[in-house]
Amino acid sequence: MDEAAALALIARAREETARLAASLARQRDGIVEASEFTSNDDEHDPEGVTIAFERAQVQALLRQAQDDLADLDRAVERVRAGTYETCERCGGPIGHERLAALPATRICIGCANKAR
């Protein structure tokens, strides 16, 4: 894969992930805002537990999206360094199909299967 194609692939994934992160941030903010009008007694308020769970779940998804954005930024650095298609574990090639499916991946399918 040439550099321009790799950068375009990463840019598309980054745009999609950034939209997801923005949506999750809005969702988290909505949950926080809605919880301002509820009781602070999570133990005795049946709605409190649900709101706390939803807030924690959305926060975890947001954190993952932010981590994915950072991984995609590191992928751009690897493209520019000429190491994007090289597995960080074994030094072998990362297949184009794998990179197309997981643009931020740093390991080949063989190494990914060994990790299981």
Short mmCIF file of C-alpha atoms in Angstrom, two decimals:
data_model
loop_
_atom_site.label_atom_id
_atom_site.label_comp_id
_atom_site.label_asym_id
_atom_site.label_seq_id
_atom_site.Cartn_x
_atom_site.Cartn_y
_atom_site.Cartn_z
CA MET A 1 0.00 0.00 0.00
CA ASP A 2 1.45 3.37 -0.89
CA GLU A 3 1.71 6.22 1.59
CA ALA A 4 -1.19 8.24 0.14
CA ALA A 5 -3.56 5.25 0.26
CA ALA A 6 -2.53 4.42 3.83
CA LEU A 7 -3.02 8.02 4.97
CA ALA A 8 -6.43 8.19 3.28
CA LEU A 9 -7.48 4.93 4.96
CA ILE A 10 -6.39 6.22 8.36
CA ALA A 11 -8.05 9.60 7.77
CA ARG A 12 -11.40 7.94 7.00
CA ALA A 13 -11.15 5.79 10.13
CA ARG A 14 -10.18 8.84 12.18
CA GLU A 15 -13.15 10.88 10.92
CA GLU A 16 -15.53 8.04 11.76
CA THR A 17 -13.99 7.58 15.22
CA ALA A 18 -14.02 11.33 15.90
CA ARG A 19 -17.74 11.45 15.04
CA LEU A 20 -18.34 8.54 17.41
CA ALA A 21 -16.35 10.24 20.19
CA ALA A 22 -18.29 13.48 19.73
CA SER A 23 -21.60 11.61 19.85
CA LEU A 24 -20.57 9.74 22.99
CA ALA A 25 -19.43 12.98 24.64
CA ARG A 26 -22.83 14.54 23.91
CA GLN A 27 -24.54 11.44 25.25
CA ARG A 28 -22.43 11.53 28.43
CA ASP A 29 -23.14 15.22 28.89
CA GLY A 30 -26.87 14.53 28.48
CA ILE A 31 -26.76 11.80 31.11
CA VAL A 32 -24.87 14.05 33.51
CA GLU A 33 -27.31 16.89 32.89
CA ALA A 34 -30.33 14.62 33.37
CA SER A 35 -28.87 13.22 36.58
CA GLU A 36 -28.73 16.72 38.08
CA PHE A 37 -32.51 16.54 38.47
CA THR A 38 -32.54 13.14 40.17
CA SER A 39 -31.79 12.04 43.69
CA ASN A 40 -28.14 11.60 44.67
CA ASP A 41 -29.11 8.49 46.63
CA ASP A 42 -28.11 5.76 44.12
CA GLU A 43 -28.67 3.05 46.73
CA HIS A 44 -32.35 3.79 47.34
CA ASP A 45 -33.34 5.41 44.08
CA PRO A 46 -34.05 2.75 41.43
CA GLU A 47 -33.29 5.27 38.68
CA GLY A 48 -29.95 6.19 40.26
CA VAL A 49 -28.35 2.82 39.64
CA THR A 50 -29.44 2.84 36.00
CA ILE A 51 -28.16 6.37 35.44
CA ALA A 52 -24.85 5.56 37.10
CA PHE A 53 -24.48 2.43 34.95
CA GLU A 54 -25.34 4.31 31.74
CA ARG A 55 -22.90 7.09 32.62
CA ALA A 56 -20.11 4.58 33.35
CA GLN A 57 -20.84 2.64 30.16
CA VAL A 58 -20.83 5.73 27.94
CA GLN A 59 -17.69 7.04 29.67
CA ALA A 60 -15.90 3.73 28.98
CA LEU A 61 -16.96 3.82 25.32
CA LEU A 62 -15.80 7.42 25.04
CA ARG A 63 -12.44 6.55 26.61
CA GLN A 64 -12.05 3.69 24.08
CA ALA A 65 -12.88 6.02 21.17
CA GLN A 66 -10.30 8.52 22.44
CA ASP A 67 -7.72 5.71 22.71
CA ASP A 68 -8.59 4.66 19.15
CA LEU A 69 -7.98 8.23 17.95
CA ALA A 70 -4.56 8.20 19.58
CA ASP A 71 -3.81 4.82 17.96
CA LEU A 72 -4.79 6.23 14.56
CA ASP A 73 -2.50 9.22 15.12
CA ARG A 74 0.34 6.80 15.90
CA ALA A 75 -0.52 4.90 12.70
CA VAL A 76 0.06 8.12 10.73
CA GLU A 77 3.48 8.38 12.38
CA ARG A 78 4.24 4.79 11.33
CA VAL A 79 3.21 5.54 7.74
CA ARG A 80 5.59 8.51 7.64
CA ALA A 81 8.36 6.42 9.23
CA GLY A 82 7.85 3.66 6.67
CA THR A 83 6.90 1.05 9.29
CA TYR A 84 3.11 1.00 8.86
CA GLU A 85 3.00 -2.39 7.17
CA THR A 86 5.54 -4.02 9.51
CA CYS A 87 4.45 -6.07 12.54
CA GLU A 88 5.83 -4.67 15.79
CA ARG A 89 6.14 -8.16 17.29
CA CYS A 90 7.68 -10.35 14.61
CA GLY A 91 8.88 -7.80 12.06
CA GLY A 92 6.91 -9.51 9.30
CA PRO A 93 4.44 -7.86 6.96
CA ILE A 94 0.93 -6.84 7.97
CA GLY A 95 -1.48 -7.78 5.19
CA HIS A 96 -3.32 -5.07 3.30
CA GLU A 97 -6.65 -6.71 4.13
CA ARG A 98 -5.87 -6.52 7.84
CA LEU A 99 -4.85 -2.87 7.58
CA ALA A 100 -8.02 -2.10 5.63
CA ALA A 101 -10.11 -3.67 8.41
CA LEU A 102 -8.03 -2.31 11.30
CA PRO A 103 -6.12 0.78 10.12
CA ALA A 104 -4.45 1.32 13.51
CA THR A 105 -3.24 -2.25 13.97
CA ARG A 106 0.42 -2.75 14.83
CA ILE A 107 0.59 -6.53 14.54
CA CYS A 108 0.10 -9.10 11.81
CA ILE A 109 -2.69 -11.68 11.89
CA GLY A 110 -0.26 -14.41 12.94
CA CYS A 111 0.82 -12.51 16.02
CA ALA A 112 -2.78 -11.51 16.78
CA ASN A 113 -3.80 -15.18 16.73
CA LYS A 114 -0.91 -16.12 19.05
CA ALA A 115 -2.16 -13.59 21.60
CA ARG A 116 -5.46 -15.45 21.97
#
